[in-house]
Amino acid sequence: MTHALIVIDMQNDFCPGGALAVPGGDAIVARINAMMDEFDAVILTQDWHPAGHSSFASSHAGRTPFETVDMPYGPQVLWPDHCVQGTTGAAFHSDLRQDGDLILRKGFRHDIDSYSAFFENDQATPTGLEGYLRSRGIDALTLVGLATDFCVHFSAVDAAGLGFDTTVRMGACRAIDLDGSLAAATEAMRRAGVTLI
Ligand code: VGL
Ligand code: ZN
């Protein structure tokens, strides 16, 4: 098997002090750095929104962060402004190794969010990552990073659905945990055939 490590959204805005801080988000950086040498390929994803993105509560009059609204493609949680293209908040944590093979940016279309590294939140628009992995002969994936219950979760479920042998290293992830979202995500990943270790 050719095995890639997919490092999800290890960016300043998801770490303590950031706009959408995940508790303990920075505590997994050293573990992830150490894992990188164990894999045939290392891919970093980067949440990368234009200012005024439709997933930001500030783009919807009268709405506040962490509410859910109906978008044309389905329900969407509204977030504080985060990971705006080119800002310090969108940059990778400064201690994260950045000698990986590919940086995959997602969430760059104004009208649609993208939790998954494979498909945007309409579950249909591809990011191109599947083609990259297949053309490199990669058939097994281990996912780590932020946040367990959003971008790691949706990336892992899509990866398994596409036929990749998919593992999530839970100790190298941290969750937002909104209204039980961590438990629901864990169950959804199990159901999709993702190995959780
Ligand atoms: C994420 C919420 C909004 C994530 C990204 O990386 O899990 N969560 N944008
Ligand atoms: Zn985002």
Coordinates of C-alpha atoms and ligand atoms in Angstrom, one line a residue:
M1 CA 0.0 0.0 0.0
T2 CA 1.1 3.6 -0.6
H3 CA 0.1 5.5 2.4
A4 CA -0.4 9.3 2.7
L5 CA -0.8 11.4 5.8
I6 CA -3.5 14.1 5.3
V7 CA -3.0 17.0 7.8
I8 CA -6.3 18.9 8.1
D9 CA -6.4 22.6 8.6
M10 CA -3.6 23.1 11.2
Q11 CA -4.0 26.9 10.9
N12 CA -3.7 29.7 13.4
D13 CA -7.4 30.5 13.4
F14 CA -8.2 27.0 14.7
C15 CA -5.6 27.2 17.5
P16 CA -6.0 29.0 20.9
G17 CA -6.0 32.7 20.3
G18 CA -7.5 32.3 16.8
A19 CA -10.9 33.3 15.4
L20 CA -12.4 29.8 15.6
A21 CA -10.2 28.3 18.3
V22 CA -10.4 24.5 18.8
P23 CA -9.6 23.6 22.4
G24 CA -6.1 22.2 22.5
G25 CA -5.7 22.7 18.8
D26 CA -2.0 23.6 19.1
A27 CA -1.3 20.6 21.4
I28 CA -1.2 18.2 18.5
V29 CA 1.4 20.0 16.4
A30 CA 4.4 18.1 17.7
R31 CA 2.7 14.7 17.3
I32 CA 1.8 15.5 13.7
N33 CA 5.3 16.7 12.9
A34 CA 6.7 13.4 14.2
M35 CA 4.2 11.4 12.2
M36 CA 5.2 12.9 8.9
D37 CA 8.3 10.8 8.4
E38 CA 6.2 7.6 8.6
F39 CA 4.3 8.1 5.3
D40 CA 5.0 7.9 1.6
A41 CA 3.4 11.3 1.1
V42 CA 2.2 14.2 3.2
I43 CA -0.6 16.5 2.2
L44 CA -1.6 19.6 4.1
T45 CA -5.1 21.1 3.7
Q46 CA -5.8 24.8 4.3
D47 CA -9.2 26.3 4.9
W48 CA -9.1 29.3 2.6
H49 CA -12.1 31.7 2.5
P50 CA -12.6 34.9 0.7
A51 CA -13.6 37.9 2.9
G52 CA -17.4 37.9 3.3
H53 CA -17.7 34.1 2.8
S54 CA -21.2 32.7 2.9
S55 CA -20.2 30.5 5.9
F56 CA -19.5 33.5 8.1
A57 CA -22.3 34.7 10.4
S58 CA -21.2 38.2 9.6
S59 CA -22.4 37.7 6.0
H60 CA -26.0 37.1 7.2
A61 CA -28.0 39.9 8.8
G62 CA -29.3 39.1 12.2
R63 CA -27.4 35.8 12.5
T64 CA -24.8 34.9 15.1
P65 CA -22.0 32.3 15.0
F66 CA -22.8 28.7 15.6
E67 CA -26.4 29.0 14.3
T68 CA -27.5 26.8 11.5
V69 CA -29.1 28.2 8.3
D70 CA -30.4 26.6 5.1
M71 CA -28.2 27.1 2.1
P72 CA -29.2 26.0 -1.4
Y73 CA -27.1 22.9 -0.8
G74 CA -28.5 22.1 2.7
P75 CA -28.0 23.1 6.3
Q76 CA -24.8 25.1 7.1
V77 CA -23.4 26.1 10.5
L78 CA -22.5 29.8 10.5
W79 CA -19.0 30.5 11.9
P80 CA -17.1 33.5 13.1
D81 CA -15.0 35.0 10.3
H82 CA -11.9 32.7 10.0
C83 CA -9.1 31.6 7.6
V84 CA -9.5 34.6 5.3
Q85 CA -7.2 34.2 2.4
G86 CA -3.7 35.7 3.0
T87 CA -4.3 36.6 6.7
T88 CA -2.2 35.4 9.6
G89 CA -5.2 33.5 10.8
A90 CA -5.2 31.4 7.6
A91 CA -1.5 30.7 7.9
F92 CA -0.4 27.3 9.2
H93 CA 0.7 27.1 12.9
S94 CA 4.2 28.4 12.9
D95 CA 5.6 25.2 14.5
L96 CA 3.9 22.9 11.9
R97 CA 6.4 21.3 9.5
Q98 CA 5.6 22.6 6.0
D99 CA 7.8 20.3 4.0
G100 CA 4.9 18.2 2.8
D101 CA 4.2 17.4 -0.8
L102 CA 1.0 19.3 -1.5
I103 CA -1.1 22.1 0.0
L104 CA -4.8 21.7 -0.9
R105 CA -6.9 24.8 -0.4
K106 CA -10.6 24.5 0.1
G107 CA -13.6 26.7 0.8
F108 CA -12.4 29.4 -1.7
R109 CA -15.8 29.8 -3.5
H110 CA -17.9 32.5 -2.0
D111 CA -21.2 30.7 -2.0
I112 CA -20.2 27.3 -0.8
D113 CA -18.3 25.9 2.2
S114 CA -16.0 22.9 2.0
Y115 CA -15.4 20.9 5.2
S116 CA -14.2 17.8 3.2
A117 CA -10.9 17.8 1.4
F118 CA -12.6 15.8 -1.4
F119 CA -16.0 17.5 -2.0
E120 CA -17.4 20.8 -1.2
N121 CA -20.5 21.0 1.1
D122 CA -22.9 20.3 -1.9
Q123 CA -21.3 16.8 -1.7
A124 CA -20.8 17.1 -5.5
T125 CA -18.1 19.6 -6.4
P126 CA -14.7 17.9 -6.3
T127 CA -11.6 19.6 -4.9
G128 CA -9.3 17.6 -7.2
L129 CA -7.6 15.7 -4.3
E130 CA -9.0 12.3 -5.3
G131 CA -7.3 12.6 -8.8
Y132 CA -4.0 13.7 -7.2
L133 CA -3.9 10.8 -4.8
R134 CA -4.9 8.2 -7.5
S135 CA -2.4 9.5 -10.0
R136 CA 0.3 9.1 -7.4
G137 CA -0.9 5.5 -6.7
I138 CA -1.9 6.3 -3.1
D139 CA -4.5 3.9 -1.7
A140 CA -4.3 4.4 2.0
L141 CA -4.8 7.5 4.1
T142 CA -4.3 8.5 7.7
L143 CA -6.0 11.8 8.7
V144 CA -5.1 14.1 11.6
G145 CA -5.7 17.7 12.5
L146 CA -8.6 20.1 13.1
A147 CA -11.4 19.8 13.7
T148 CA -12.3 16.1 14.4
D149 CA -16.1 16.7 14.1
F150 CA -16.0 18.9 11.0
C151 CA -13.2 18.9 8.5
V152 CA -11.6 15.6 9.6
H153 CA -14.9 13.9 9.9
F154 CA -16.2 14.9 6.4
S155 CA -12.8 14.2 4.8
A156 CA -12.6 10.8 6.3
V157 CA -16.2 9.8 5.4
D158 CA -15.6 10.9 1.8
A159 CA -12.2 9.2 1.6
A160 CA -13.7 5.9 2.7
G161 CA -16.6 6.3 0.3
L162 CA -14.1 6.8 -2.5
G163 CA -12.5 3.4 -1.6
F164 CA -9.4 4.6 0.2
D165 CA -8.3 2.6 3.2
T166 CA -8.9 5.3 5.7
T167 CA -7.7 5.7 9.3
V168 CA -8.2 8.7 11.7
R169 CA -5.6 9.0 14.4
M170 CA -7.9 10.5 17.0
G171 CA -5.1 11.4 19.4
A172 CA -3.7 13.7 16.8
C173 CA -7.1 15.5 16.2
R174 CA -9.1 18.0 18.4
A175 CA -12.8 18.7 18.2
I176 CA -15.1 21.8 18.3
D177 CA -17.9 19.7 19.8
L178 CA -21.0 21.7 19.1
D179 CA -24.2 20.1 20.5
G180 CA -22.8 16.6 20.5
S181 CA -21.1 16.9 17.1
L182 CA -18.1 14.9 18.2
A183 CA -20.1 11.8 19.2
A184 CA -22.2 12.1 16.0
A185 CA -19.0 12.4 13.9
T186 CA -17.4 9.5 15.6
E187 CA -20.4 7.3 14.8
A188 CA -20.6 8.5 11.2
M189 CA -17.0 7.7 10.6
R190 CA -17.3 4.2 12.1
R191 CA -20.4 3.6 10.0
A192 CA -18.5 4.7 6.9
G193 CA -15.8 2.1 7.6
V194 CA -13.1 4.5 8.8
T195 CA -10.6 2.9 11.2
L196 CA -10.4 5.1 14.4
I197 CA -7.3 4.6 16.4
Ligands
VGL1 C1 -13.6 23.9 9.9 C2 -15.4 25.0 10.6 C3 -15.3 25.9 9.5 C4 -12.6 22.8 10.2 C5 -13.4 24.8 8.9 O1 -11.4 22.9 9.7 O2 -13.0 21.8 10.8 N1 -14.6 24.0 10.8 N2 -14.3 25.8 8.7
ZN2 ZN -13.9 27.3 7.3

